[in-house]
């Protein structure tokens, strides 16, 4: 994906507030061999871009002052209640340096799995993204996860899938975390209503 950034000359709380009021979003580009660069972006274009999954997990082409740079989105700050991006951070990409990034998981095939089709179970997606390390050229837009073999009582771990070439999982806590698991759907049992006691045919309880 490609986007256009502009050089930002002013900084500070007041300058950033005026920038946002004018429809721009302040940001910064850091890393690589260059010094950190202050930038600003058109807010509407940025707001539409962040809705796309690729903007968060792939190498981006940033045009700045007539030159093009390879960058990666590192952080963005949203307004507490408005649909407004307050600040955005990008990192320059060095083709010879491994990077640590978060990549979304795309699950498929669960509707054809024995767990869902034959065993009336539910497949739960335990995590939706993985932290991986790789060279910039190997960063995948997403990682495909096939759930078509899931069965009752089973779970799918990171070691059960094949990561794209050059991509390694970054261990944080669990060395082999669960990606998806199967839950049995409990069927509701209907309880038959209790019949009310029949009235005494002889009129028991009537006054004489």
Coordinates of N, CA and C in Angstrom, one line a residue:
X1 N 0.8 -1.2 0.0 CA 0.0 0.0 0.0 C 0.9 1.2 0.0
X2 N 0.4 2.3 -0.6 CA 1.1 3.5 -0.7 C 0.3 4.7 -0.1
X3 N 1.0 5.6 0.6 CA 0.4 6.7 1.2 C 1.4 7.9 1.1
X4 N 0.8 9.1 1.2 CA 1.6 10.3 1.1 C 1.7 11.0 2.5
X5 N 2.9 11.4 2.9 CA 3.2 12.1 4.1 C 3.8 13.4 3.8
X6 N 3.7 14.4 4.7 CA 4.2 15.7 4.5 C 5.1 16.1 5.7
X7 N 6.2 16.8 5.5 CA 7.1 17.2 6.5 C 6.4 18.1 7.5
X8 N 6.6 17.8 8.8 CA 6.0 18.6 9.9 C 7.1 19.4 10.6
X9 N 6.9 20.7 10.6 CA 8.0 21.6 11.1 C 7.7 22.0 12.6
X10 N 6.4 22.0 13.0 CA 6.1 22.4 14.3 C 5.8 21.2 15.2
X11 N 6.1 21.3 16.5 CA 5.8 20.2 17.4 C 5.4 20.8 18.7
X12 N 4.9 19.9 19.6 CA 4.3 20.3 20.8 C 2.8 20.1 20.9
X13 N 2.3 20.2 22.1 CA 0.8 19.9 22.3 C 0.0 20.9 21.5
X14 N 0.3 22.2 21.6 CA -0.5 23.2 20.9 C -0.5 23.0 19.4
X15 N 0.7 22.8 18.9 CA 0.8 22.7 17.4 C 0.1 21.4 16.9
X16 N 0.2 20.3 17.7 CA -0.5 19.1 17.3 C -2.0 19.3 17.4
X17 N -2.5 20.0 18.4 CA -3.9 20.2 18.4 C -4.4 21.1 17.3
X18 N -3.7 22.1 16.9 CA -4.1 22.9 15.7 C -4.0 22.1 14.4
X19 N -3.0 21.2 14.4 CA -2.9 20.3 13.2 C -4.1 19.4 13.1
X20 N -4.6 18.8 14.2 CA -5.7 17.9 14.1 C -7.0 18.7 13.8
X21 N -7.1 19.9 14.3 CA -8.3 20.7 13.9 C -8.3 21.1 12.5
X22 N -7.2 21.1 11.8 CA -7.1 21.4 10.4 C -7.3 20.2 9.5
X23 N -7.6 19.0 10.1 CA -7.8 17.8 9.3 C -6.5 17.0 9.0
X24 N -5.5 17.3 9.8 CA -4.2 16.5 9.6 C -3.9 15.7 10.9
X25 N -3.1 14.7 10.7 CA -2.7 13.8 11.9 C -1.2 13.9 12.0
X26 N -0.7 14.3 13.2 CA 0.8 14.3 13.4 C 1.3 12.8 13.5
X27 N 2.6 12.7 13.1 CA 3.2 11.4 13.2 C 4.7 11.5 13.2
X28 N 5.4 10.4 13.3 CA 6.8 10.3 13.3 C 7.3 9.1 12.6
X29 N 8.5 9.2 11.9 CA 9.1 8.0 11.3 C 10.5 7.9 11.9
X30 N 10.8 6.7 12.4 CA 12.1 6.4 13.1 C 12.7 5.1 12.6
X31 N 13.9 4.9 13.1 CA 14.6 3.6 12.7 C 15.5 3.8 11.5
X32 N 16.2 2.7 11.1 CA 17.1 2.7 10.0 C 18.3 3.6 10.3
X33 N 18.9 4.1 9.3 CA 20.1 4.9 9.4 C 19.8 6.4 9.6
X34 N 18.6 6.8 9.3 CA 18.3 8.2 9.4 C 17.8 8.6 10.8
X35 N 17.7 10.0 11.0 CA 17.2 10.5 12.2 C 15.6 10.5 12.2
X36 N 15.0 10.5 13.3 CA 13.5 10.5 13.4 C 13.0 11.7 12.6
X37 N 12.0 11.5 11.8 CA 11.4 12.6 11.0 C 10.0 12.8 11.4
X38 N 9.7 14.1 11.7 CA 8.3 14.5 12.0 C 7.5 14.6 10.8
X39 N 6.3 14.0 10.7 CA 5.5 14.0 9.5 C 4.0 14.4 9.9
X40 N 3.2 14.7 8.9 CA 1.8 14.8 9.1 C 1.1 14.2 7.9
X41 N -0.1 13.7 8.1 CA -0.9 13.0 7.1 C -2.3 13.6 7.0
X42 N -2.9 13.4 5.9 CA -4.3 13.8 5.7 C -5.1 12.8 6.6
X43 N -5.9 13.3 7.5 CA -6.6 12.4 8.4 C -7.6 11.5 7.7
X44 N -8.4 12.0 6.8 CA -9.4 11.2 6.1 C -8.8 10.1 5.4
X45 N -7.7 10.3 4.7 CA -7.0 9.2 3.9 C -6.5 8.2 4.9
X46 N -5.9 8.7 6.0 CA -5.3 7.8 7.0 C -6.4 6.9 7.7
X47 N -7.5 7.6 8.0 CA -8.6 6.9 8.7 C -9.2 5.7 7.8
X48 N -9.3 6.0 6.5 CA -9.7 4.9 5.6 C -8.7 3.8 5.5
X49 N -7.4 4.2 5.5 CA -6.3 3.2 5.3 C -6.2 2.3 6.5
X50 N -6.5 2.8 7.8 CA -6.3 1.9 8.9 C -7.4 0.9 9.0
X51 N -8.5 1.0 8.2 CA -9.5 0.0 8.2 C -9.1 -1.2 7.4
X52 N -8.0 -1.1 6.6 CA -7.6 -2.2 5.8 C -6.5 -3.0 6.6
X53 N -6.7 -4.3 6.6 CA -5.8 -5.2 7.3 C -4.4 -5.1 6.9
X54 N -4.2 -4.9 5.6 CA -2.8 -4.8 5.0 C -2.0 -3.6 5.5
X55 N -2.7 -2.6 5.9 CA -2.0 -1.4 6.4 C -1.3 -1.6 7.7
X56 N -1.8 -2.6 8.5 CA -1.3 -2.9 9.8 C -0.2 -4.0 9.8
X57 N -0.2 -4.8 8.7 CA 0.7 -6.0 8.7 C 1.6 -6.1 7.5
X58 N 1.7 -5.1 6.7 CA 2.6 -5.3 5.5 C 3.5 -4.1 5.3
X59 N 4.5 -4.2 4.5 CA 5.4 -3.1 4.2 C 4.6 -2.0 3.4
X60 N 4.8 -0.8 3.8 CA 4.1 0.3 3.2 C 5.0 1.2 2.4
X61 N 4.5 1.8 1.3 CA 5.3 2.7 0.5 C 4.9 4.2 0.9
X62 N 5.8 4.9 1.6 CA 5.5 6.2 2.0 C 6.2 7.2 1.2
X63 N 5.5 8.1 0.6 CA 6.0 9.2 -0.2 C 6.2 10.5 0.6
X64 N 7.4 10.9 0.7 CA 7.7 12.1 1.5 C 8.7 13.0 0.8
X65 N 8.3 14.2 0.5 CA 9.2 15.2 -0.2 C 9.7 14.7 -1.5
X66 N 8.8 14.0 -2.2 CA 9.2 13.5 -3.6 C 10.0 12.2 -3.6
X67 N 10.3 11.7 -2.4 CA 11.0 10.4 -2.3 C 10.1 9.3 -1.7
X68 N 10.4 8.1 -2.0 CA 9.7 7.0 -1.5 C 10.5 6.1 -0.5
X69 N 9.8 5.8 0.6 CA 10.5 5.0 1.7 C 9.6 3.8 2.0
X70 N 10.3 2.7 2.4 CA 9.6 1.5 2.9 C 9.5 1.7 4.4
X71 N 8.2 1.6 4.9 CA 8.0 1.7 6.3 C 7.0 0.7 6.8
X72 N 6.9 0.6 8.1 CA 5.9 -0.4 8.7 C 5.2 0.4 9.8
X73 N 3.9 0.2 9.9 CA 3.1 0.9 10.9 C 3.5 0.2 12.3
X74 N 3.8 1.1 13.3 CA 4.2 0.6 14.6 C 3.2 0.9 15.7
X75 N 2.6 2.0 15.6 CA 1.6 2.4 16.6 C 0.7 3.5 16.1
X76 N -0.5 3.5 16.6 CA -1.4 4.6 16.4 C -2.2 4.9 17.6
X77 N -2.5 6.1 17.9 CA -3.3 6.5 19.1 C -4.6 7.1 18.6
X78 N -5.7 6.5 19.1 CA -7.0 7.0 18.8 C -7.6 7.9 19.9
X79 N -8.5 8.8 19.5 CA -9.2 9.6 20.5 C -10.1 8.7 21.3
X80 N -10.2 9.0 22.6 CA -11.0 8.2 23.5 C -12.4 7.9 23.1
X81 N -13.1 8.9 22.4 CA -14.4 8.6 22.0 C -14.8 9.1 20.6
X82 N -13.9 9.9 20.0 CA -14.2 10.3 18.6 C -13.5 9.4 17.6
X83 N -14.0 9.4 16.4 CA -13.3 8.6 15.4 C -12.2 9.4 14.8
X84 N -11.2 9.6 15.6 CA -10.1 10.4 15.2 C -8.7 9.8 15.6
X85 N -7.8 9.7 14.6 CA -6.5 9.3 14.9 C -5.7 10.4 15.4
X86 N -5.2 10.3 16.7 CA -4.4 11.3 17.3 C -3.0 11.4 16.9
X87 N -2.3 10.3 16.7 CA -0.9 10.2 16.4 C -0.6 8.9 15.8
X88 N 0.4 8.8 14.9 CA 0.8 7.6 14.2 C 2.3 7.5 14.2
X89 N 2.8 6.3 14.4 CA 4.3 6.0 14.3 C 4.6 5.0 13.2
X90 N 5.6 5.3 12.5 CA 6.1 4.4 11.5 C 7.6 4.1 11.7
X91 N 8.0 2.9 11.3 CA 9.4 2.5 11.4 C 10.0 2.2 10.0
X92 N 11.1 2.8 9.7 CA 11.8 2.6 8.4 C 12.2 1.1 8.3
X93 N 12.1 0.6 7.1 CA 12.4 -0.8 6.9 C 13.8 -1.0 6.3
X94 N 14.6 -1.8 7.0 CA 15.9 -2.2 6.5 C 15.8 -3.6 5.9
X95 N 16.1 -3.8 4.6 CA 15.9 -5.1 4.0 C 16.8 -6.2 4.6
X96 N 17.9 -5.8 5.2 CA 18.8 -6.8 5.7 C 18.7 -7.1 7.2
X97 N 17.6 -6.5 7.8 CA 17.4 -6.7 9.3 C 16.1 -7.4 9.5
X98 N 16.1 -8.4 10.4 CA 14.9 -9.1 10.8 C 14.0 -8.2 11.6
X99 N 12.7 -8.3 11.4 CA 11.8 -7.5 12.1 C 10.8 -8.3 12.9
X100 N 10.3 -7.8 14.0 CA 9.3 -8.5 14.8 C 8.0 -7.8 14.5
X101 N 7.0 -8.5 14.0 CA 5.7 -7.9 13.6 C 4.5 -8.9 14.1
X102 N 3.4 -8.3 14.1 CA 2.2 -9.0 14.4 C 1.4 -9.3 13.1
X103 N 1.1 -10.6 12.9 CA 0.4 -10.9 11.6 C -0.9 -11.6 11.9
X104 N -2.0 -11.1 11.3 CA -3.3 -11.7 11.5 C -3.5 -13.1 11.0
X105 N -4.3 -13.9 11.7 CA -4.6 -15.3 11.3 C -6.0 -15.2 10.6
X106 N -6.0 -16.0 9.4 CA -7.2 -16.2 8.7 C -7.7 -17.6 8.8
X107 N -8.7 -17.9 9.6 CA -9.2 -19.2 9.8 C -10.2 -19.6 8.7
X108 N -10.2 -20.9 8.3 CA -11.1 -21.4 7.3 C -11.3 -22.9 7.5
X109 N -12.4 -23.3 6.9 CA -12.7 -24.8 6.9 C -13.4 -25.3 8.1
X110 N -13.7 -24.5 9.0 CA -14.4 -25.1 10.3 C -15.8 -25.6 10.0
X111 N -16.5 -25.0 9.0 CA -17.8 -25.5 8.7 C -17.8 -26.9 8.1
X112 N -16.7 -27.3 7.6 CA -16.5 -28.7 7.0 C -15.9 -29.7 7.9
X113 N -15.5 -29.3 9.1 CA -14.8 -30.1 10.0 C -15.8 -31.1 10.7
X114 N -15.3 -32.3 11.1 CA -16.2 -33.3 11.7 C -16.8 -32.7 13.0
X115 N -16.1 -31.8 13.7 CA -16.6 -31.2 14.9 C -17.9 -30.5 14.7
X116 N -18.0 -29.7 13.6 CA -19.2 -28.9 13.3 C -20.2 -29.7 12.5
X117 N -19.8 -30.5 11.5 CA -20.8 -31.2 10.6 C -21.4 -32.4 11.3
X118 N -20.6 -33.2 12.0 CA -21.1 -34.4 12.5 C -21.3 -34.5 14.0
X119 N -20.5 -33.7 14.8 CA -20.5 -33.8 16.2 C -21.2 -32.6 16.9
X120 N -21.8 -31.7 16.2 CA -22.6 -30.6 16.7 C -21.8 -29.8 17.8
X121 N -20.5 -29.5 17.4 CA -19.7 -28.7 18.3 C -19.4 -27.3 17.7
X122 N -18.7 -26.5 18.5 CA -18.4 -25.2 18.1 C -16.9 -25.0 18.1
X123 N -16.3 -24.4 17.0 CA -14.9 -24.2 17.0 C -14.6 -22.8 17.4
X124 N -13.8 -22.6 18.4 CA -13.5 -21.3 18.9 C -12.1 -20.8 18.4
X125 N -12.0 -19.6 18.0 CA -10.7 -19.0 17.6 C -10.1 -18.3 18.9
X126 N -9.1 -19.0 19.4 CA -8.5 -18.5 20.7 C -7.7 -17.3 20.5
X127 N -6.9 -17.2 19.4 CA -6.1 -16.0 19.1 C -6.4 -15.5 17.7
X128 N -6.2 -14.3 17.4 CA -6.5 -13.7 16.1 C -5.2 -13.2 15.3
X129 N -4.1 -13.2 16.0 CA -2.8 -12.8 15.4 C -1.7 -13.5 16.1
X130 N -0.5 -13.5 15.4 CA 0.7 -14.1 15.9 C 1.8 -13.1 15.8
X131 N 2.7 -13.1 16.8 CA 3.9 -12.2 16.8 C 5.0 -13.1 16.2
X132 N 5.6 -12.6 15.1 CA 6.6 -13.4 14.3 C 7.8 -12.5 14.0
X133 N 8.9 -13.2 13.7 CA 10.1 -12.5 13.2 C 10.5 -13.0 11.9
X134 N 10.9 -12.0 11.0 CA 11.3 -12.4 9.6 C 12.0 -11.2 9.0
X135 N 12.5 -11.4 7.8 CA 13.1 -10.2 7.0 C 11.9 -9.5 6.4
X136 N 12.0 -8.2 6.1 CA 10.9 -7.4 5.5 C 10.3 -8.1 4.3
X137 N 11.1 -8.6 3.4 CA 10.5 -9.2 2.2 C 9.7 -10.4 2.5
X138 N 9.8 -11.0 3.7 CA 9.1 -12.3 4.0 C 7.8 -12.0 4.9
X139 N 7.6 -10.8 5.2 CA 6.4 -10.5 6.1 C 5.1 -10.9 5.3
X140 N 4.4 -11.8 5.9 CA 3.1 -12.2 5.2 C 2.0 -11.3 5.6
X141 N 1.1 -11.1 4.6 CA -0.1 -10.2 4.9 C -1.0 -10.9 5.9
X142 N -1.0 -12.2 5.9 CA -1.8 -13.0 6.9 C -1.2 -14.4 6.9
X143 N -1.6 -15.2 7.9 CA -1.3 -16.6 8.0 C -2.5 -17.4 8.0
X144 N -2.6 -18.3 7.0 CA -3.8 -19.1 6.8 C -3.8 -20.3 7.8
X145 N -5.0 -20.6 8.4 CA -5.1 -21.7 9.4 C -6.3 -22.5 8.9
X146 N -6.0 -23.8 8.6 CA -7.1 -24.7 8.2 C -7.7 -25.4 9.4
X147 N -9.0 -25.3 9.5 CA -9.7 -26.0 10.7 C -10.5 -27.2 10.2
X148 N -10.4 -27.6 9.0 CA -11.3 -28.6 8.5 C -11.1 -30.0 9.1
X149 N -10.0 -30.2 9.8 CA -9.8 -31.5 10.5 C -10.1 -31.5 12.0
X150 N -10.7 -30.4 12.4 CA -11.0 -30.4 13.9 C -12.1 -31.4 14.3
X151 N -11.8 -32.0 15.4 CA -12.8 -33.0 15.9 C -13.2 -32.7 17.3
X152 N -14.2 -33.4 17.8 CA -14.7 -33.2 19.2 C -13.5 -33.4 20.2
X153 N -13.3 -32.4 21.1 CA -12.3 -32.6 22.1 C -10.9 -32.2 21.7
X154 N -10.7 -31.8 20.4 CA -9.4 -31.5 19.9 C -9.1 -30.0 20.0
X155 N -7.8 -29.6 19.9 CA -7.4 -28.2 19.8 C -6.2 -28.1 18.8
X156 N -6.1 -27.0 18.3 CA -5.0 -26.7 17.3 C -4.0 -25.8 17.9
X157 N -2.7 -26.2 17.9 CA -1.6 -25.4 18.4 C -0.7 -24.8 17.3
X158 N 0.2 -23.9 17.7 CA 1.1 -23.3 16.7 C 1.9 -24.3 16.0
X159 N 2.3 -25.4 16.8 CA 3.2 -26.4 16.2 C 2.4 -27.3 15.2
X160 N 1.1 -27.1 15.1 CA 0.3 -27.9 14.2 C 0.2 -27.3 12.8
X161 N 0.6 -26.1 12.7 CA 0.5 -25.4 11.4 C 1.9 -25.1 10.8
X162 N 1.9 -24.9 9.5 CA 3.2 -24.6 8.8 C 3.2 -23.1 8.6
X163 N 4.2 -22.4 9.1 CA 4.4 -21.0 8.9 C 5.0 -20.7 7.5
X164 N 4.8 -19.6 6.9 CA 5.4 -19.2 5.7 C 6.9 -19.3 5.7
X165 N 7.5 -19.5 4.6 CA 9.0 -19.6 4.5 C 9.6 -18.3 5.1
X166 N 10.6 -18.5 6.0 CA 11.4 -17.4 6.5 C 10.7 -16.8 7.8
X167 N 9.6 -17.3 8.2 CA 8.8 -16.7 9.3 C 9.0 -17.6 10.5
X168 N 9.3 -17.0 11.7 CA 9.5 -17.8 12.9 C 8.5 -17.2 14.0
X169 N 7.9 -18.0 14.7 CA 7.0 -17.6 15.8 C 7.9 -17.1 17.0
X170 N 7.4 -15.9 17.6 CA 8.1 -15.4 18.7 C 7.4 -15.8 20.0
X171 N 8.2 -16.6 20.8 CA 7.6 -17.1 22.0 C 7.4 -16.1 23.1
X172 N 6.2 -15.9 23.6 CA 5.9 -15.0 24.7 C 5.1 -15.7 25.7
X173 N 5.7 -16.4 26.7 CA 5.0 -17.1 27.6 C 4.9 -18.6 27.2
X174 N 3.8 -19.0 26.5 CA 3.7 -20.3 26.1 C 4.4 -20.6 24.8
X175 N 5.2 -21.7 24.8 CA 6.0 -22.1 23.6 C 5.1 -22.7 22.5
X176 N 4.0 -23.2 22.9 CA 3.1 -23.8 21.9 C 1.6 -23.5 22.1
X177 N 1.3 -22.2 22.0 CA -0.1 -21.8 22.4 C -1.2 -22.4 21.5
X178 N -2.4 -22.4 22.0 CA -3.5 -22.9 21.3 C -4.1 -21.8 20.4
X179 N -4.3 -22.2 19.2 CA -4.9 -21.2 18.2 C -6.4 -21.4 18.1
X180 N -6.9 -22.6 18.2 CA -8.3 -22.9 18.1 C -8.7 -24.1 18.9
X181 N -9.9 -24.1 19.5 CA -10.3 -25.3 20.3 C -11.8 -25.6 20.0
X182 N -12.2 -26.8 20.3 CA -13.5 -27.3 20.1 C -14.3 -27.3 21.4
X183 N -15.5 -26.7 21.3 CA -16.4 -26.7 22.5 C -17.7 -27.5 22.1
X184 N -18.1 -28.3 23.0 CA -19.4 -29.1 22.8 C -20.6 -28.2 23.2
X185 N -21.5 -28.1 22.2 CA -22.7 -27.3 22.5 C -23.7 -28.2 23.3
X186 N -24.1 -27.7 24.5 CA -25.0 -28.4 25.3 C -26.4 -28.2 24.8
X187 N -27.1 -29.4 24.6 CA -28.5 -29.3 24.2 C -29.4 -29.0 25.4
X188 N -30.4 -28.2 25.1 CA -31.4 -27.9 26.1 C -32.3 -29.1 26.3
X189 N -32.5 -29.5 27.5 CA -33.4 -30.6 27.8 C -34.7 -30.0 28.3
X190 N -35.8 -30.4 27.5 CA -37.1 -29.9 27.9 C -37.7 -30.7 29.1
X191 N -38.2 -30.0 30.1 CA -38.7 -30.7 31.3 C -40.3 -30.7 31.1
X192 N -40.8 -31.9 31.2 CA -42.3 -32.0 31.0 C -43.0 -31.3 32.2
X193 N -44.0 -30.5 31.9 CA -44.8 -29.8 32.9 C -45.4 -30.8 33.9
X194 N -45.5 -30.5 35.1 CA -46.1 -31.3 36.2 C -47.6 -31.0 36.1
X195 N -48.4 -32.1 36.0 CA -49.8 -32.0 35.9 C -50.4 -31.6 37.3
X196 N -51.4 -30.7 37.3 CA -52.0 -30.3 38.5 C -52.9 -31.4 39.0
X197 N -53.0 -31.6 40.4 CA -53.8 -32.7 40.9 C -55.3 -32.5 40.5
X198 N -55.8 -33.6 40.1 CA -57.2 -33.6 39.7 C -58.2 -33.3 40.8
X199 N -59.3 -32.6 40.5 CA -60.2 -32.2 41.6 C -61.0 -33.5 42.0
X200 N -61.3 -33.5 43.3 CA -62.0 -34.7 43.9 C -63.4 -34.8 43.3
X201 N -63.6 -35.9 42.7 CA -64.9 -36.1 42.0 C -66.1 -36.1 43.0
X202 N -65.9 -36.4 44.3 CA -67.0 -36.4 45.2 C -67.2 -35.1 45.9
X203 N -66.4 -34.1 45.4 CA -66.6 -32.8 46.0 C -65.9 -32.6 47.3
X204 N -64.7 -33.3 47.6 CA -64.1 -33.2 48.8 C -63.7 -31.8 49.2
X205 N -63.9 -31.4 50.4 CA -63.6 -30.0 50.8 C -64.8 -29.1 50.7
X206 N -66.0 -29.6 50.2 CA -67.2 -28.7 50.1 C -67.8 -28.6 51.5
X207 N -68.4 -27.5 51.8 CA -69.1 -27.3 53.0 C -70.5 -28.0 52.9
X208 N -70.9 -28.6 54.0 CA -72.2 -29.2 54.1 C -73.3 -28.2 54.5

